[in-house]
Amino acid sequence: SYKIGFIGLGQMGGRMCKRLIEGNDVIAFDVNKNRLKQVVDLGAKEAKSPKELAAYSDFILASLPDSNVVESVVFGQDGIIEGCQSGAVFIDLSSSRPASTQKIALELKKKNVSMLDAPVSRGVAAAEKGTLSMMVGGDAAVLEKCKPILQILATDIYHVGDIGAGHILKMLNNLVSSTCFIITAEALVLGAKAGLDPKLVNDVLNASSGRSYATEKRFPDYVFKNNLNSGFSIKLMHKDISMCLEFAQQMLVPLPVGSSVVQTYTTAMSQGRGDDDNLCMVEIMEKIVGVKVRT
Ligand code: NAD
């Protein structure tokens, strides 16, 4: 049994926290009181602040929207940095900005607290079942120490490099997954306009070289069932690929295809669709052309 603090109980964090409550001593915090109550009802202790949570925990886990929020929880008023105990580990499960992660790790080190970046993939269903994939940056020895906890959340844990490397890889993953998703939606919309059956088009893509996670999972399991609720919002995907683009600019690596995928999401954001599910991108594209790929 480990003393674990969990901050950020949203779509992903709420599900991960619930898994950890079983068999561990968990203290939780979220600014959203309803979400906090849900895990307290399952046996977690309630923290009044990240500081109080950190003072109680050997392992501090966070699943927050973005690096601005992660920094505010670490450095802000009653933040982790004020409460953390020497020897503790901070694990950022969010999809955060690598440079911010490296800065946080340096500051925590001054308090003798280590850090891992451990962003995840595969969505809310995998968070629920503990079958996430996880890409970890940081010290190998620290990862070994944290593995018993991380294995409650993820079945595939990759050590991908030093601190920040996990967050870099997560941006790369979402660059690829958003691109495959958007380009598949474009193809299906075009096919529908040309009179082809969208499901048949998808089946053939799946059996051919156009196959991807989008054709294998997102369209058959969600879109074609008219279920546009995967638990991942447009604004979070927009954040991930915008961050990736910004990073690529700094590295002087052109991303002509990635840039245009970001613009697709920016259009949705400007229409006020940020809080809608990522899968609603299909609905937005259907509307533009005046066809339906959903049955
Ligand atoms: P979410 O918006 O559902 O949850 C975020 C939670 O953080 C909310 O409960 C919110 O109240 C809480 N929060 C916000 N500010 C806070 C603060 N200052 N202090 C404490 N709590 C605060 O987001 P999510 O979908 O669970 O995603 C979390 C992270 O995981 C994001 O970085 C996202 O990009 C990433 N991610 C999401 C998915 C997915 O399928 N949803 C998959 C992989 C990675």
Short mmCIF file of C-alpha atoms and ligand atoms in Angstrom, two decimals:
data_model
loop_
_atom_site.label_atom_id
_atom_site.label_comp_id
_atom_site.label_asym_id
_atom_site.label_seq_id
_atom_site.Cartn_x
_atom_site.Cartn_y
_atom_site.Cartn_z
CA SER A 1 0.00 0.00 0.00
CA TYR A 2 1.39 3.37 -1.08
CA LYS A 3 0.62 6.87 0.08
CA ILE A 4 -0.59 8.49 -3.15
CA GLY A 5 -1.84 12.01 -3.81
CA PHE A 6 -3.95 12.47 -6.96
CA ILE A 7 -4.67 15.91 -8.45
CA GLY A 8 -7.09 16.40 -11.36
CA LEU A 9 -10.07 14.03 -11.36
CA GLY A 10 -11.44 14.62 -14.86
CA GLN A 11 -12.18 12.16 -17.67
CA MET A 12 -8.81 10.46 -17.28
CA GLY A 13 -7.76 11.33 -13.73
CA GLY A 14 -11.06 10.36 -12.12
CA ARG A 15 -10.83 6.88 -13.60
CA MET A 16 -7.14 6.46 -12.78
CA CYS A 17 -7.65 7.66 -9.22
CA LYS A 18 -10.46 5.14 -8.67
CA ARG A 19 -8.15 2.30 -9.65
CA LEU A 20 -5.49 3.50 -7.20
CA ILE A 21 -7.91 3.81 -4.27
CA GLU A 22 -8.23 0.03 -4.24
CA GLY A 23 -5.33 -1.16 -2.06
CA ASN A 24 -3.62 2.20 -1.51
CA ASP A 25 -3.89 5.16 0.83
CA VAL A 26 -5.08 7.90 -1.55
CA ILE A 27 -5.63 11.61 -0.94
CA ALA A 28 -7.23 13.60 -3.77
CA PHE A 29 -7.73 17.17 -4.94
CA ASP A 30 -9.68 18.90 -7.72
CA VAL A 31 -11.07 22.41 -7.98
CA ASN A 32 -14.32 20.74 -9.12
CA LYS A 33 -16.02 19.70 -5.86
CA ASN A 34 -18.37 17.19 -7.53
CA ARG A 35 -15.48 15.27 -8.99
CA LEU A 36 -13.66 15.35 -5.67
CA LYS A 37 -16.74 14.03 -3.87
CA GLN A 38 -16.99 11.08 -6.27
CA VAL A 39 -13.59 9.71 -5.23
CA VAL A 40 -14.03 10.65 -1.56
CA ASP A 41 -17.20 8.53 -1.60
CA LEU A 42 -15.04 5.64 -2.80
CA GLY A 43 -12.59 6.01 0.08
CA ALA A 44 -10.08 8.72 -0.86
CA LYS A 45 -9.17 11.41 1.65
CA GLU A 46 -10.03 14.95 0.66
CA ALA A 47 -7.23 17.52 0.40
CA LYS A 48 -8.01 21.22 0.76
CA SER A 49 -5.04 22.20 -1.43
CA PRO A 50 -2.19 20.72 -3.46
CA LYS A 51 0.09 21.70 -0.55
CA GLU A 52 -1.89 19.61 1.94
CA LEU A 53 -2.01 16.74 -0.54
CA ALA A 54 1.75 16.87 -1.11
CA ALA A 55 2.49 16.92 2.63
CA TYR A 56 0.65 13.60 2.96
CA SER A 57 2.01 11.78 -0.11
CA ASP A 58 5.07 9.76 -1.12
CA PHE A 59 3.83 9.76 -4.73
CA ILE A 60 2.06 12.80 -6.17
CA LEU A 61 0.19 12.15 -9.44
CA ALA A 62 -1.44 14.81 -11.60
CA SER A 63 -3.81 14.56 -14.59
CA LEU A 64 -4.51 18.18 -15.51
CA PRO A 65 -5.52 19.97 -18.72
CA ASP A 66 -2.22 21.62 -19.63
CA SER A 67 1.14 22.95 -18.41
CA ASN A 68 -0.32 26.27 -17.23
CA VAL A 69 -2.50 24.37 -14.79
CA VAL A 70 0.29 21.97 -13.80
CA GLU A 71 2.55 24.95 -13.04
CA SER A 72 -0.16 26.68 -11.01
CA VAL A 73 -0.70 23.52 -8.96
CA VAL A 74 3.05 23.17 -8.32
CA PHE A 75 4.14 26.80 -7.89
CA GLY A 76 0.87 28.64 -7.10
CA GLN A 77 -0.60 29.53 -3.73
CA ASP A 78 -0.70 26.46 -1.43
CA GLY A 79 1.06 24.57 -4.20
CA ILE A 80 2.88 21.25 -4.19
CA ILE A 81 6.27 22.92 -3.83
CA GLU A 82 5.24 24.30 -0.43
CA GLY A 83 4.12 20.95 0.94
CA CYS A 84 6.18 18.23 -0.73
CA GLN A 85 8.34 15.93 1.38
CA SER A 86 11.97 15.11 0.70
CA GLY A 87 12.19 11.79 -1.16
CA ALA A 88 8.76 12.05 -2.76
CA VAL A 89 8.09 11.63 -6.51
CA PHE A 90 5.90 13.85 -8.68
CA ILE A 91 4.41 12.12 -11.73
CA ASP A 92 2.74 14.25 -14.41
CA LEU A 93 0.26 12.07 -16.32
CA SER A 94 -1.06 15.06 -18.29
CA SER A 95 -0.10 15.89 -21.87
CA SER A 96 2.15 18.81 -20.96
CA ARG A 97 4.75 21.08 -22.57
CA PRO A 98 8.22 19.48 -22.35
CA ALA A 99 10.06 22.73 -21.47
CA SER A 100 7.64 23.38 -18.61
CA THR A 101 8.12 19.82 -17.37
CA GLN A 102 11.89 20.26 -17.32
CA LYS A 103 11.54 23.53 -15.39
CA ILE A 104 9.26 21.93 -12.79
CA ALA A 105 11.66 18.99 -12.39
CA LEU A 106 14.57 21.37 -11.68
CA GLU A 107 12.63 23.25 -9.00
CA LEU A 108 11.39 20.04 -7.35
CA LYS A 109 14.93 18.70 -7.30
CA LYS A 110 15.88 21.56 -4.95
CA LYS A 111 13.41 20.01 -2.48
CA ASN A 112 14.86 16.53 -3.11
CA VAL A 113 11.69 15.53 -4.96
CA SER A 114 12.08 13.58 -8.23
CA MET A 115 9.83 13.83 -11.23
CA LEU A 116 8.63 11.65 -14.08
CA ASP A 117 6.58 12.74 -17.06
CA ALA A 118 4.23 9.86 -17.78
CA PRO A 119 1.57 10.90 -20.29
CA VAL A 120 -0.87 8.26 -21.43
CA SER A 121 -2.80 7.16 -24.50
CA ARG A 122 -5.78 4.97 -25.52
CA GLY A 123 -8.51 7.08 -23.92
CA VAL A 124 -11.01 6.84 -21.11
CA ALA A 125 -11.99 3.18 -21.65
CA ALA A 126 -8.36 2.16 -21.13
CA ALA A 127 -8.06 4.50 -18.13
CA GLU A 128 -11.04 2.69 -16.60
CA LYS A 129 -9.59 -0.77 -17.25
CA GLY A 130 -5.96 0.06 -16.43
CA THR A 131 -4.83 -0.76 -19.96
CA LEU A 132 -3.31 2.59 -20.95
CA SER A 133 -0.11 2.97 -22.86
CA MET A 134 2.37 5.21 -21.05
CA MET A 135 5.49 7.03 -22.29
CA VAL A 136 7.82 7.92 -19.45
CA GLY A 137 10.61 10.48 -19.27
CA GLY A 138 13.01 10.71 -16.34
CA ASP A 139 15.42 8.64 -14.33
CA ALA A 140 15.26 4.86 -14.92
CA ALA A 141 15.72 4.21 -11.18
CA VAL A 142 12.82 6.52 -10.32
CA LEU A 143 10.66 4.76 -12.90
CA GLU A 144 11.51 1.37 -11.33
CA LYS A 145 10.44 2.69 -7.94
CA CYS A 146 7.12 3.95 -9.37
CA LYS A 147 6.33 0.91 -11.54
CA PRO A 148 4.10 -0.89 -9.02
CA ILE A 149 1.84 2.17 -9.06
CA LEU A 150 2.03 2.86 -12.79
CA GLN A 151 1.22 -0.78 -13.57
CA ILE A 152 -2.17 -0.29 -11.92
CA LEU A 153 -2.87 2.25 -14.69
CA ALA A 154 -1.04 1.01 -17.77
CA THR A 155 -0.21 -2.30 -19.42
CA ASP A 156 2.40 -0.86 -21.80
CA ILE A 157 4.99 1.33 -20.10
CA TYR A 158 7.84 2.70 -22.22
CA HIS A 159 10.86 4.51 -20.82
CA VAL A 160 11.57 6.92 -23.67
CA GLY A 161 14.34 9.17 -22.32
CA ASP A 162 15.20 11.91 -19.84
CA ILE A 163 12.69 14.20 -18.18
CA GLY A 164 10.40 15.77 -20.84
CA ALA A 165 10.88 12.95 -23.36
CA GLY A 166 7.54 11.39 -22.48
CA HIS A 167 5.79 14.68 -23.14
CA ILE A 168 7.60 15.05 -26.48
CA LEU A 169 6.52 11.56 -27.53
CA LYS A 170 2.92 12.23 -26.50
CA MET A 171 2.84 15.29 -28.80
CA LEU A 172 4.17 13.13 -31.63
CA ASN A 173 1.51 10.51 -30.98
CA ASN A 174 -1.30 13.04 -31.09
CA LEU A 175 0.16 14.68 -34.20
CA VAL A 176 -0.14 11.30 -35.92
CA SER A 177 -3.48 10.27 -34.42
CA SER A 178 -5.21 13.61 -35.16
CA THR A 179 -3.84 13.61 -38.71
CA CYS A 180 -5.06 10.06 -39.41
CA PHE A 181 -8.43 10.92 -37.91
CA ILE A 182 -8.93 14.17 -39.84
CA ILE A 183 -7.69 12.77 -43.15
CA THR A 184 -9.99 9.75 -42.75
CA ALA A 185 -12.92 12.08 -42.08
CA GLU A 186 -12.01 14.08 -45.20
CA ALA A 187 -11.91 10.90 -47.29
CA LEU A 188 -15.21 9.61 -45.94
CA VAL A 189 -16.93 12.96 -46.51
CA LEU A 190 -15.60 13.09 -50.07
CA GLY A 191 -16.69 9.48 -50.63
CA ALA A 192 -20.17 10.25 -49.28
CA LYS A 193 -20.46 13.27 -51.57
CA ALA A 194 -19.52 10.99 -54.47
CA GLY A 195 -22.30 8.59 -53.45
CA LEU A 196 -20.21 5.85 -51.81
CA ASP A 197 -21.32 4.10 -48.62
CA PRO A 198 -19.15 5.47 -45.77
CA LYS A 199 -19.07 2.16 -43.87
CA LEU A 200 -18.00 0.30 -46.98
CA VAL A 201 -15.33 2.91 -47.68
CA ASN A 202 -14.04 2.47 -44.13
CA ASP A 203 -14.09 -1.35 -44.41
CA VAL A 204 -12.03 -1.15 -47.58
CA LEU A 205 -9.56 1.36 -46.06
CA ASN A 206 -9.21 -1.05 -43.15
CA ALA A 207 -8.36 -3.91 -45.47
CA SER A 208 -6.00 -1.71 -47.48
CA SER A 209 -3.11 0.66 -47.02
CA GLY A 210 -5.31 3.47 -45.65
CA ARG A 211 -5.72 1.64 -42.34
CA SER A 212 -5.10 3.43 -39.03
CA TYR A 213 -6.46 3.66 -35.49
CA ALA A 214 -9.11 5.95 -36.97
CA THR A 215 -10.39 3.33 -39.42
CA GLU A 216 -9.94 0.45 -36.96
CA LYS A 217 -11.47 2.00 -33.87
CA ARG A 218 -12.71 5.58 -34.00
CA PHE A 219 -15.06 5.24 -36.97
CA PRO A 220 -16.43 1.70 -36.38
CA ASP A 221 -16.70 1.87 -32.58
CA TYR A 222 -17.92 5.45 -32.22
CA VAL A 223 -18.73 7.50 -35.31
CA PHE A 224 -20.72 4.87 -37.24
CA LYS A 225 -22.63 4.09 -34.04
CA ASN A 226 -23.46 7.78 -33.92
CA ASN A 227 -21.66 7.97 -30.58
CA LEU A 228 -19.65 11.19 -30.60
CA ASN A 229 -18.59 10.83 -26.99
CA SER A 230 -15.09 9.44 -26.49
CA GLY A 231 -14.25 11.58 -23.44
CA PHE A 232 -11.56 13.65 -25.16
CA SER A 233 -12.35 17.25 -26.03
CA ILE A 234 -11.54 19.28 -29.15
CA LYS A 235 -9.73 21.88 -27.02
CA LEU A 236 -7.36 19.28 -25.54
CA MET A 237 -6.45 17.93 -28.99
CA HIS A 238 -6.03 21.50 -30.24
CA LYS A 239 -3.71 22.14 -27.28
CA ASP A 240 -1.63 19.01 -27.99
CA ILE A 241 -1.01 19.65 -31.66
CA SER A 242 -0.53 23.41 -31.21
CA MET A 243 2.14 22.59 -28.65
CA CYS A 244 3.72 20.16 -31.09
CA LEU A 245 3.79 22.81 -33.80
CA GLU A 246 5.34 25.37 -31.47
CA PHE A 247 7.98 22.82 -30.45
CA ALA A 248 8.74 21.99 -34.09
CA GLN A 249 9.14 25.72 -34.85
CA GLN A 250 11.72 26.01 -32.07
CA MET A 251 13.52 22.95 -33.40
CA LEU A 252 13.40 24.34 -36.97
CA VAL A 253 11.50 21.30 -38.19
CA PRO A 254 8.78 22.08 -40.72
CA LEU A 255 5.40 20.37 -40.23
CA PRO A 256 3.40 21.32 -43.32
CA VAL A 257 0.81 18.56 -42.87
CA GLY A 258 0.59 18.96 -39.09
CA SER A 259 0.08 22.73 -39.46
CA SER A 260 -2.95 22.24 -41.62
CA VAL A 261 -4.44 19.72 -39.17
CA VAL A 262 -4.03 22.31 -36.40
CA GLN A 263 -5.91 24.84 -38.56
CA THR A 264 -8.81 22.39 -38.87
CA TYR A 265 -9.04 22.29 -35.09
CA THR A 266 -8.60 26.07 -34.83
CA THR A 267 -11.67 26.48 -37.06
CA ALA A 268 -13.67 24.30 -34.66
CA MET A 269 -12.33 26.28 -31.68
CA SER A 270 -13.32 29.58 -33.30
CA GLN A 271 -16.85 28.21 -33.71
CA GLY A 272 -17.03 27.70 -29.96
CA ARG A 273 -16.75 23.92 -30.15
CA GLY A 274 -13.73 23.51 -27.80
CA ASP A 275 -15.64 21.70 -25.07
CA ASP A 276 -17.25 19.29 -27.53
CA ASP A 277 -15.81 15.84 -28.03
CA ASN A 278 -12.94 15.42 -30.50
CA LEU A 279 -15.18 13.10 -32.54
CA CYS A 280 -17.47 16.07 -33.29
CA MET A 281 -14.83 17.13 -35.84
CA VAL A 282 -16.62 14.66 -38.16
CA GLU A 283 -19.95 16.39 -37.63
CA ILE A 284 -18.36 19.79 -38.36
CA MET A 285 -16.87 18.46 -41.61
CA GLU A 286 -20.17 16.82 -42.59
CA LYS A 287 -21.94 20.16 -42.17
CA ILE A 288 -19.47 22.04 -44.36
CA VAL A 289 -20.10 19.67 -47.28
CA GLY A 290 -23.73 18.83 -46.54
CA VAL A 291 -23.34 15.05 -46.36
CA LYS A 292 -23.47 12.48 -43.56
CA VAL A 293 -20.97 9.72 -42.92
CA ARG A 294 -22.88 8.66 -39.79
CA THR A 295 -25.84 6.36 -40.06
P1 NAD B 1 -10.55 16.97 -18.07
O1 NAD B 1 -10.77 18.38 -18.46
O2 NAD B 1 -11.68 16.00 -18.13
O3 NAD B 1 -10.00 16.92 -16.56
C1 NAD B 1 -9.13 17.87 -16.01
C2 NAD B 1 -9.43 17.97 -14.51
O4 NAD B 1 -8.52 18.90 -13.92
C3 NAD B 1 -10.85 18.49 -14.21
O5 NAD B 1 -11.50 17.64 -13.27
C4 NAD B 1 -10.60 19.87 -13.63
O6 NAD B 1 -11.57 20.28 -12.68
C5 NAD B 1 -9.25 19.67 -12.98
N1 NAD B 1 -8.54 20.93 -12.74
C6 NAD B 1 -8.43 22.01 -13.55
N2 NAD B 1 -7.70 22.97 -12.95
C7 NAD B 1 -7.34 22.49 -11.74
C8 NAD B 1 -6.58 23.00 -10.67
N3 NAD B 1 -6.04 24.22 -10.72
N4 NAD B 1 -6.41 22.23 -9.58
C9 NAD B 1 -6.96 21.00 -9.49
N5 NAD B 1 -7.68 20.45 -10.47
C10 NAD B 1 -7.87 21.19 -11.59
O7 NAD B 1 -9.32 16.45 -18.91
P2 NAD B 1 -8.94 14.93 -19.30
O8 NAD B 1 -9.62 14.57 -20.56
O9 NAD B 1 -9.08 14.07 -18.10
O10 NAD B 1 -7.40 15.12 -19.65
C11 NAD B 1 -6.38 15.31 -18.67
C12 NAD B 1 -5.03 15.30 -19.35
O11 NAD B 1 -4.82 14.04 -19.99
C13 NAD B 1 -4.90 16.36 -20.46
O12 NAD B 1 -3.59 16.84 -20.48
C14 NAD B 1 -5.23 15.58 -21.72
O13 NAD B 1 -4.66 16.19 -22.88
C15 NAD B 1 -4.64 14.24 -21.39
N6 NAD B 1 -5.25 13.07 -22.07
C16 NAD B 1 -6.61 12.95 -22.20
C17 NAD B 1 -7.15 11.82 -22.82
C18 NAD B 1 -8.65 11.61 -22.97
O14 NAD B 1 -9.05 10.69 -23.70
N7 NAD B 1 -9.51 12.40 -22.34
C19 NAD B 1 -6.30 10.80 -23.29
C20 NAD B 1 -4.92 10.94 -23.12
C21 NAD B 1 -4.41 12.08 -22.52
#
